[in-house]
Coordinates of C-alpha atoms (C1' of nucleotides) in Angstrom, one line a residue:
Chain A
M283 CA 0.1 0.0 0.1
A284 CA 1.3 3.5 -0.9
E285 CA 2.1 5.8 1.9
E286 CA -0.3 8.6 2.4
P287 CA 0.8 12.3 1.6
L288 CA 2.4 14.1 4.4
S289 CA -0.3 16.7 4.5
S290 CA -3.1 14.3 5.2
H291 CA -4.2 14.0 8.9
M292 CA -4.8 10.8 10.7
I293 CA -7.5 10.4 13.3
M294 CA -8.1 7.8 15.7
H295 CA -11.5 6.9 17.4
V296 CA -11.4 4.8 20.5
D297 CA -14.6 3.2 21.8
M298 CA -14.8 1.3 24.9
D299 CA -16.5 -2.2 24.5
A300 CA -20.0 -2.2 26.3
F301 CA -18.4 0.1 28.6
F302 CA -20.7 0.0 31.8
A303 CA -21.3 -3.7 31.5
A304 CA -17.4 -4.2 31.3
V305 CA -16.6 -2.1 34.2
E306 CA -19.2 -4.1 36.4
K307 CA -17.6 -7.4 35.1
H308 CA -14.3 -6.1 35.9
D309 CA -15.3 -5.2 39.5
N310 CA -17.1 -8.5 40.0
P311 CA -15.4 -11.5 38.5
D312 CA -18.3 -13.7 39.3
L313 CA -20.3 -12.1 36.3
E314 CA -17.7 -13.5 33.8
G315 CA -19.5 -15.2 31.0
R316 CA -23.0 -14.1 32.1
P317 CA -25.3 -11.7 30.3
V318 CA -25.1 -8.4 32.4
I319 CA -27.5 -5.5 31.8
V320 CA -26.9 -2.2 33.2
G321 CA -29.9 0.1 33.3
A322 CA -33.3 0.8 34.8
R323 CA -34.6 -1.4 37.5
P324 CA -36.8 -4.1 35.9
G325 CA -40.5 -3.2 36.5
S326 CA -39.7 0.5 36.4
R327 CA -39.9 3.2 33.4
G328 CA -36.6 3.2 31.8
V329 CA -34.1 1.7 29.4
V330 CA -30.9 -0.5 29.1
A331 CA -28.0 1.7 29.3
A332 CA -25.5 -0.8 28.5
C333 CA -25.3 -4.6 28.2
S334 CA -22.6 -7.2 27.7
Y335 CA -22.1 -9.1 24.6
E336 CA -23.5 -12.2 26.2
A337 CA -26.8 -10.3 26.8
R338 CA -26.8 -9.1 23.2
R339 CA -27.0 -12.6 21.9
F340 CA -30.5 -12.6 23.5
G341 CA -31.4 -9.6 21.3
L342 CA -30.7 -6.9 23.9
H343 CA -29.3 -3.6 23.1
S344 CA -28.8 -0.3 24.6
A345 CA -31.9 2.1 24.6
M346 CA -34.3 -1.0 24.6
P347 CA -37.2 -0.5 27.2
I348 CA -36.0 -2.4 30.4
S349 CA -39.5 -4.2 30.3
T350 CA -38.7 -5.8 26.9
A351 CA -35.3 -6.7 28.0
Y352 CA -36.7 -8.4 31.0
K353 CA -39.1 -10.3 28.9
L354 CA -36.3 -11.6 26.7
C355 CA -33.8 -12.3 29.6
P356 CA -35.6 -12.6 32.9
H357 CA -33.0 -14.7 34.9
E358 CA -29.9 -12.6 34.4
V359 CA -27.9 -10.0 36.0
Y360 CA -29.5 -6.4 36.2
I361 CA -27.4 -3.6 37.6
R362 CA -28.3 0.1 38.3
P363 CA -25.7 2.4 36.7
R364 CA -22.8 3.6 38.9
M365 CA -22.0 6.7 37.1
K366 CA -19.2 8.0 39.4
R367 CA -17.4 4.6 39.1
Y368 CA -17.5 4.9 35.3
A369 CA -16.4 8.3 35.3
H370 CA -13.4 7.3 37.4
V371 CA -12.6 4.6 34.8
S372 CA -13.2 7.1 32.0
R373 CA -10.5 9.3 33.4
R374 CA -8.1 6.4 33.4
V375 CA -9.0 5.6 29.8
M376 CA -8.3 9.3 28.7
A377 CA -5.0 9.3 30.7
A378 CA -3.9 6.2 28.8
L379 CA -4.8 7.9 25.5
A380 CA -2.9 11.1 26.5
M381 CA 0.2 8.9 26.6
V382 CA -0.2 7.9 22.9
S383 CA -0.8 11.6 21.7
P384 CA -1.3 14.9 23.5
H385 CA -4.3 15.6 21.2
V386 CA -7.2 13.7 22.9
E387 CA -10.9 15.0 22.6
P388 CA -13.3 12.9 24.8
T389 CA -16.6 13.1 23.1
S390 CA -18.4 11.1 25.8
I391 CA -17.8 8.9 28.9
D392 CA -16.7 5.9 26.8
E393 CA -15.3 7.4 23.5
A394 CA -12.6 9.8 22.3
F395 CA -10.8 11.1 19.2
V396 CA -7.1 11.3 19.2
D397 CA -5.0 13.0 16.6
V398 CA -2.4 10.5 15.6
T399 CA -1.0 12.5 12.5
G400 CA 2.7 11.6 12.0
L401 CA 2.8 9.1 14.7
D402 CA 3.2 6.1 12.5
R403 CA 6.4 7.6 11.0
H404 CA 8.4 7.0 14.0
S405 CA 6.5 4.3 15.6
G406 CA 6.1 1.5 13.0
G407 CA 2.8 2.2 11.2
L408 CA -0.9 3.1 12.0
E409 CA -1.7 -0.5 13.0
E410 CA 1.1 -0.5 15.4
T411 CA -0.2 3.0 16.8
G412 CA -3.6 1.3 17.2
R413 CA -2.3 -1.8 19.0
R414 CA -0.2 0.4 21.3
T415 CA -3.4 2.5 22.3
K416 CA -5.3 -0.8 22.9
D417 CA -2.5 -2.2 25.0
A418 CA -2.3 1.2 26.9
V419 CA -6.0 1.2 27.8
F420 CA -6.0 -2.4 28.8
K421 CA -3.0 -1.9 31.0
E422 CA -4.5 1.1 32.7
T423 CA -8.1 -0.4 33.2
G424 CA -8.2 -4.0 32.3
L425 CA -11.0 -3.3 29.8
T426 CA -10.9 -3.8 25.9
C427 CA -11.9 -1.0 23.3
S428 CA -12.4 -1.0 19.7
V429 CA -10.1 1.4 17.6
G430 CA -10.6 3.0 14.1
I431 CA -8.1 5.1 12.4
G432 CA -8.8 7.1 9.4
P433 CA -8.1 10.4 7.6
N434 CA -11.0 12.1 9.6
R435 CA -13.5 11.8 12.3
L436 CA -16.2 10.2 10.3
I437 CA -13.8 7.4 8.8
A438 CA -12.2 7.0 12.3
K439 CA -15.6 6.6 13.9
I440 CA -17.0 4.3 11.4
A441 CA -13.8 2.2 11.6
S442 CA -13.9 1.8 15.2
D443 CA -17.4 0.2 14.9
F444 CA -16.4 -1.8 12.0
E445 CA -15.0 -4.8 14.2
K446 CA -16.3 -4.8 17.7
P447 CA -15.6 -5.8 20.1
D448 CA -11.9 -5.7 20.7
G449 CA -11.3 -4.5 17.0
L450 CA -8.8 -2.5 15.1
T451 CA -9.4 -1.1 11.7
V452 CA -7.2 1.3 9.7
V453 CA -8.5 3.0 6.6
R454 CA -5.9 4.8 4.5
P455 CA -6.9 7.9 2.6
G456 CA -6.7 6.0 -0.7
A457 CA -9.1 3.3 0.6
V458 CA -11.9 5.6 2.0
L459 CA -14.4 5.5 -1.1
D460 CA -14.1 1.7 -1.3
F461 CA -14.5 1.2 2.4
L462 CA -17.6 3.2 2.6
A463 CA -19.3 2.1 -0.6
P464 CA -20.9 -1.1 0.6
L465 CA -21.9 0.1 4.1
S466 CA -25.5 0.9 5.1
V467 CA -26.2 4.7 5.2
S468 CA -27.1 4.1 8.8
V469 CA -23.5 4.3 9.5
L470 CA -23.3 7.9 8.7
R471 CA -23.7 10.9 11.3
G472 CA -27.3 12.0 11.5
V473 CA -29.1 9.0 9.8
G474 CA -31.2 7.5 12.4
K475 CA -34.6 5.8 12.3
K476 CA -36.6 8.6 10.5
L477 CA -34.0 9.7 8.0
G478 CA -33.1 6.1 7.4
Q479 CA -36.6 5.3 6.4
Q480 CA -36.8 8.3 4.1
L481 CA -33.5 7.3 2.4
E482 CA -34.9 3.7 2.0
G483 CA -38.1 5.0 0.6
A484 CA -35.9 7.1 -2.2
G485 CA -34.0 3.7 -2.9
I486 CA -30.9 4.6 -0.9
R487 CA -29.5 1.8 1.1
T488 CA -25.8 1.9 0.8
V489 CA -23.3 4.7 0.8
L490 CA -22.7 4.0 -2.9
D491 CA -26.4 4.4 -3.5
L492 CA -26.1 7.7 -1.9
R493 CA -23.0 8.8 -3.7
K494 CA -24.9 8.3 -6.8
R495 CA -27.3 11.2 -6.1
T496 CA -26.6 14.9 -6.7
E497 CA -26.3 17.4 -4.1
P498 CA -29.3 19.4 -5.1
E499 CA -31.6 16.2 -5.2
L500 CA -30.5 15.5 -1.7
A501 CA -31.1 18.9 -0.4
R502 CA -34.5 18.8 -2.1
R503 CA -35.7 15.7 -0.6
F504 CA -34.1 15.8 2.9
G505 CA -33.5 19.4 3.5
A506 CA -30.7 21.8 2.9
A507 CA -28.6 21.2 5.9
A508 CA -29.2 17.2 5.8
G509 CA -28.6 17.1 2.1
K510 CA -25.3 18.8 2.2
K511 CA -24.1 16.7 5.0
L512 CA -25.2 13.4 3.2
F513 CA -23.4 14.5 0.0
A514 CA -20.1 15.3 1.8
Q515 CA -20.3 12.1 4.0
A516 CA -21.0 9.7 1.0
R517 CA -17.5 11.0 -0.3
G518 CA -15.8 10.5 3.1
I519 CA -15.6 14.2 3.6
A520 CA -15.6 15.3 7.1
S521 CA -13.7 17.2 9.6
D522 CA -10.2 16.2 10.8
L523 CA -9.9 18.4 13.8
V524 CA -9.5 17.1 17.3
G525 CA -10.0 19.2 20.3
G526 CA -12.9 21.4 19.7
T527 CA -14.0 24.1 22.2
G528 CA -16.2 21.8 24.1
T529 CA -18.3 24.6 25.8
R530 CA -21.6 23.3 26.6
K531 CA -24.7 25.2 25.4
S532 CA -27.3 24.1 28.1
I533 CA -27.8 22.6 31.4
S534 CA -31.0 20.7 32.2
K535 CA -32.5 18.1 34.6
E536 CA -35.4 16.0 33.9
T537 CA -37.4 13.1 35.8
T538 CA -39.7 10.4 34.6
F539 CA -42.2 9.5 37.1
N540 CA -42.8 5.8 37.5
E541 CA -46.5 6.5 37.1
D542 CA -48.2 9.6 35.5
V543 CA -48.4 12.3 38.1
R544 CA -51.8 14.3 38.7
D545 CA -50.6 16.1 41.9
R546 CA -49.4 19.5 41.0
D547 CA -47.5 19.6 44.3
V548 CA -45.4 16.6 43.2
V549 CA -44.5 18.4 39.9
R550 CA -43.7 21.7 41.6
E551 CA -41.5 20.1 44.2
T552 CA -39.7 18.1 41.5
M553 CA -39.1 21.2 39.5
R554 CA -37.8 22.9 42.6
S555 CA -35.0 20.3 43.3
Q556 CA -34.3 20.1 39.4
A557 CA -33.8 23.9 39.4
T558 CA -31.6 23.6 42.5
A559 CA -29.3 21.0 40.5
V560 CA -29.4 23.2 37.4
G561 CA -28.3 26.3 39.4
S562 CA -25.7 24.7 41.2
I563 CA -24.1 23.3 38.0
A564 CA -24.2 26.6 36.5
R565 CA -22.7 28.3 39.4
R566 CA -19.9 25.7 39.6
E567 CA -19.1 26.2 36.0
G568 CA -19.4 29.9 36.2
T569 CA -22.1 30.3 33.6
A570 CA -25.8 31.5 33.6
G571 CA -28.5 31.2 31.2
R572 CA -30.7 34.0 29.6
T573 CA -33.3 31.3 28.5
V574 CA -35.3 29.2 30.8
N575 CA -36.7 25.8 29.4
V576 CA -39.5 23.6 30.7
K577 CA -40.0 20.1 29.2
I578 CA -43.4 18.4 29.8
R579 CA -44.2 14.8 28.7
L580 CA -47.8 13.5 29.1
A581 CA -49.5 10.1 28.6
G582 CA -48.7 8.7 25.3
F583 CA -45.3 10.1 25.2
E584 CA -46.8 13.6 24.0
T585 CA -44.1 16.1 24.4
H586 CA -44.1 19.8 24.6
T587 CA -41.6 22.3 25.5
R588 CA -41.9 25.9 26.8
S589 CA -39.2 28.5 27.0
R590 CA -38.5 32.1 27.7
T591 CA -35.5 34.5 27.0
F592 CA -34.8 37.1 29.4
E593 CA -32.4 40.2 29.2
K594 CA -30.1 39.1 31.9
A595 CA -28.7 35.5 32.4
T596 CA -29.3 33.8 35.7
N597 CA -27.9 30.9 37.7
L598 CA -29.9 31.3 40.9
D599 CA -32.1 28.2 41.9
G600 CA -35.1 30.3 42.8
E601 CA -35.3 32.4 39.7
I602 CA -34.9 29.3 37.6
F603 CA -37.5 27.6 39.4
R604 CA -40.0 30.5 39.3
Q605 CA -39.7 31.2 35.7
G606 CA -40.0 27.3 35.0
W607 CA -42.9 26.9 37.1
T608 CA -44.6 30.0 35.5
L609 CA -44.0 28.5 32.1
Y610 CA -45.6 25.3 33.2
Q611 CA -48.6 27.0 34.8
K612 CA -49.1 28.9 31.5
S613 CA -48.4 25.8 29.4
G614 CA -52.0 24.9 29.1
F615 CA -51.2 21.2 30.3
T616 CA -51.5 21.6 34.0
N617 CA -54.8 19.5 34.0
R618 CA -53.1 16.7 32.2
P619 CA -51.1 13.8 34.2
V620 CA -47.4 14.3 33.8
R621 CA -45.2 11.4 32.8
L622 CA -42.0 13.5 32.7
I623 CA -41.1 17.0 33.9
G624 CA -37.8 18.8 33.2
I625 CA -36.3 22.3 33.6
G626 CA -33.1 23.8 32.3
I627 CA -31.2 26.9 31.0
S628 CA -29.7 27.7 27.8
N629 CA -28.2 30.7 25.9
L630 CA -25.4 30.4 28.4
E631 CA -23.2 33.2 29.2
K632 CA -20.0 33.2 31.2
K633 CA -20.7 34.8 34.5
S634 CA -19.3 34.7 38.1
Q635 CA -21.6 34.4 41.0
L636 CA -20.3 37.8 42.5
E637 CA -21.4 39.6 39.1
L638 CA -25.0 38.1 39.4
F639 CA -25.6 38.8 43.0
S640 CA -24.2 42.3 42.8
E641 CA -26.5 43.1 40.0
K642 CA -29.4 43.9 42.2
S643 CA -30.0 44.8 45.9
D644 CA -31.6 42.6 48.4
K645 CA -34.4 44.9 48.5
E646 CA -35.0 45.0 44.8
R647 CA -34.8 41.2 44.7
R648 CA -37.5 40.8 47.5
L649 CA -39.8 43.2 45.6
A650 CA -39.4 41.3 42.2
E651 CA -39.9 37.9 44.0
A652 CA -43.1 39.1 45.7
K653 CA -44.2 40.6 42.2
D654 CA -43.5 37.4 40.6
R655 CA -45.6 35.4 43.2
I656 CA -48.5 37.5 42.5
V657 CA -48.1 37.4 38.8
A658 CA -47.9 33.6 38.9
R659 CA -51.0 33.4 41.2
F660 CA -53.4 36.0 39.7
G661 CA -51.8 36.9 36.4
K662 CA -50.3 40.1 35.2
N663 CA -53.2 42.4 35.6
A664 CA -53.1 41.8 39.3
V665 CA -49.9 44.0 39.6
G666 CA -50.8 46.4 36.7
L667 CA -48.0 45.2 34.5
R668 CA -47.8 45.6 30.9
S669 CA -46.3 42.8 29.0
P670 CA -43.0 43.6 27.3
R671 CA -41.6 41.0 25.0
R672 CA -38.4 40.6 27.2
D673 CA -38.3 41.2 30.8
P674 CA -35.3 41.3 32.8
L675 CA -34.9 38.1 35.0
T676 CA -33.9 39.9 38.1
Chain B
dT171 C1' -43.2 -3.0 23.1
dC172 C1' -43.3 1.3 25.1
dT173 C1' -39.9 4.1 25.0
dG174 C1' -34.0 7.5 30.6
dG175 C1' -31.3 11.3 30.9
dG176 C1' -28.5 14.9 29.2
dG177 C1' -27.2 16.8 25.4
dT178 C1' -26.6 18.9 20.2
dC179 C1' -28.6 20.6 16.1
dC180 C1' -32.2 21.5 12.5
dT181 C1' -36.6 23.1 10.7
dT182 C1' -40.4 26.2 10.7
dA183 C1' -43.1 30.1 11.9
dA184 C1' -43.6 34.2 14.2
dT185 C1' -42.0 38.3 15.8
dC186 C1' -38.6 42.2 16.0
dT187 C1' -35.7 45.5 14.1
dA188 C1' -32.5 48.0 11.1
Chain C
dT67 C1' -44.8 58.7 9.6
dC68 C1' -45.8 55.1 6.7
dT69 C1' -44.6 50.8 4.0
dG70 C1' -41.8 47.1 2.6
dT71 C1' -38.2 43.9 3.2
dA72 C1' -34.3 41.3 4.8
dG73 C1' -32.0 39.5 8.4
dA74 C1' -32.0 38.1 13.4
dT75 C1' -33.8 36.3 17.2
dT76 C1' -37.2 33.6 19.7
dA77 C1' -40.1 29.6 20.4
dA78 C1' -41.8 25.0 19.7
dG79 C1' -41.1 20.7 18.0
dG80 C1' -38.3 16.8 16.6
dA81 C1' -34.4 13.8 15.1
dC82 C1' -30.4 12.2 16.5
dC83 C1' -26.3 10.7 19.5
dC84 C1' -24.1 8.3 23.6

DNA sequence: TCTGGGGTCCTTAATCTA
DNA sequence: TCTGTAGATTAAGGACCC
């Protein structure tokens, strides 16, 4: 195989195998060889977060409703997620990757991109780089991972998924088009159930099928943004940058009740504790949101959102709660049983706690709070307020 | 069958604003 | 001041990802 040109980047994608289940097995050797399912409690509302390869043989997969999983696999090991433990192992994984290359971008708790451009020139080839990475991760954690290496993030990601578990796939620049051609379009980013069905309806099953369509046709059928992305991905074109900004855009908390809730007090107290959690994360991260969002899910999975944007950003629990509760009360759904309630902030701005607290005196704050309570209870007319499009939060 | 939680991004329509 | 318009922002819903 010809060497790739010096200018081309090489990106590695590392994906831990059945991560949560693998950690549980590692911590408890008695589970070896048994189907292990990490997720919601059987009998409750929830899904499979991860399952071992033994469980997959029974047809289980992540995101499957736990009730369905239990029907398929009633006698196996069900474990509630231990996120702190997984986060700890995740840090060890990332540390191992950092020994391979300084350019590591974690994209989730169990995945990362690594820029390995040029590494093969002084360490015996891309395959060798991949093997060294897998060894480093195993040595550090005792867990296996699958590794894909390609000229950009798209190819690296698809390659890491190509031979799971414990796989290693290298796709050199000259081999990209042939590698992609026979694969299902569902390997592409942004192609899920809905778009997959639409593509199928248009006679597009494989990446090669997709490559035969023009960009204008794809844009017309699937929308401008999706069409453009599909056209590029079909040709193996994607970003080769590792180490993006990684700044988050929103903070939210949501709760699915085990049974739909009619009691408004339960909804209110749930929102209050969610707002406290959201506020404390925002303050810890030195950020605040101008927009407060509420998510309401009713029977039949009917989901609605309400949001309101203010002039000033907040990260105060009480304000987040008050605005969220007002949005819920004005949603028009308060007489319907609630399956899920959630609250969050977006439109984030960097802000110190000090700045936020100093923006208003205590007296002003108490006055505003009292006014808000009256408005929430009796409507705007009760305090003779007009309704500007944007009110300051404070 | 019956669908978590925490995110990102896209589309569309309505509303402001220069 | 009125009118038309283009572009930005907001709001709501939804697809998708891990």
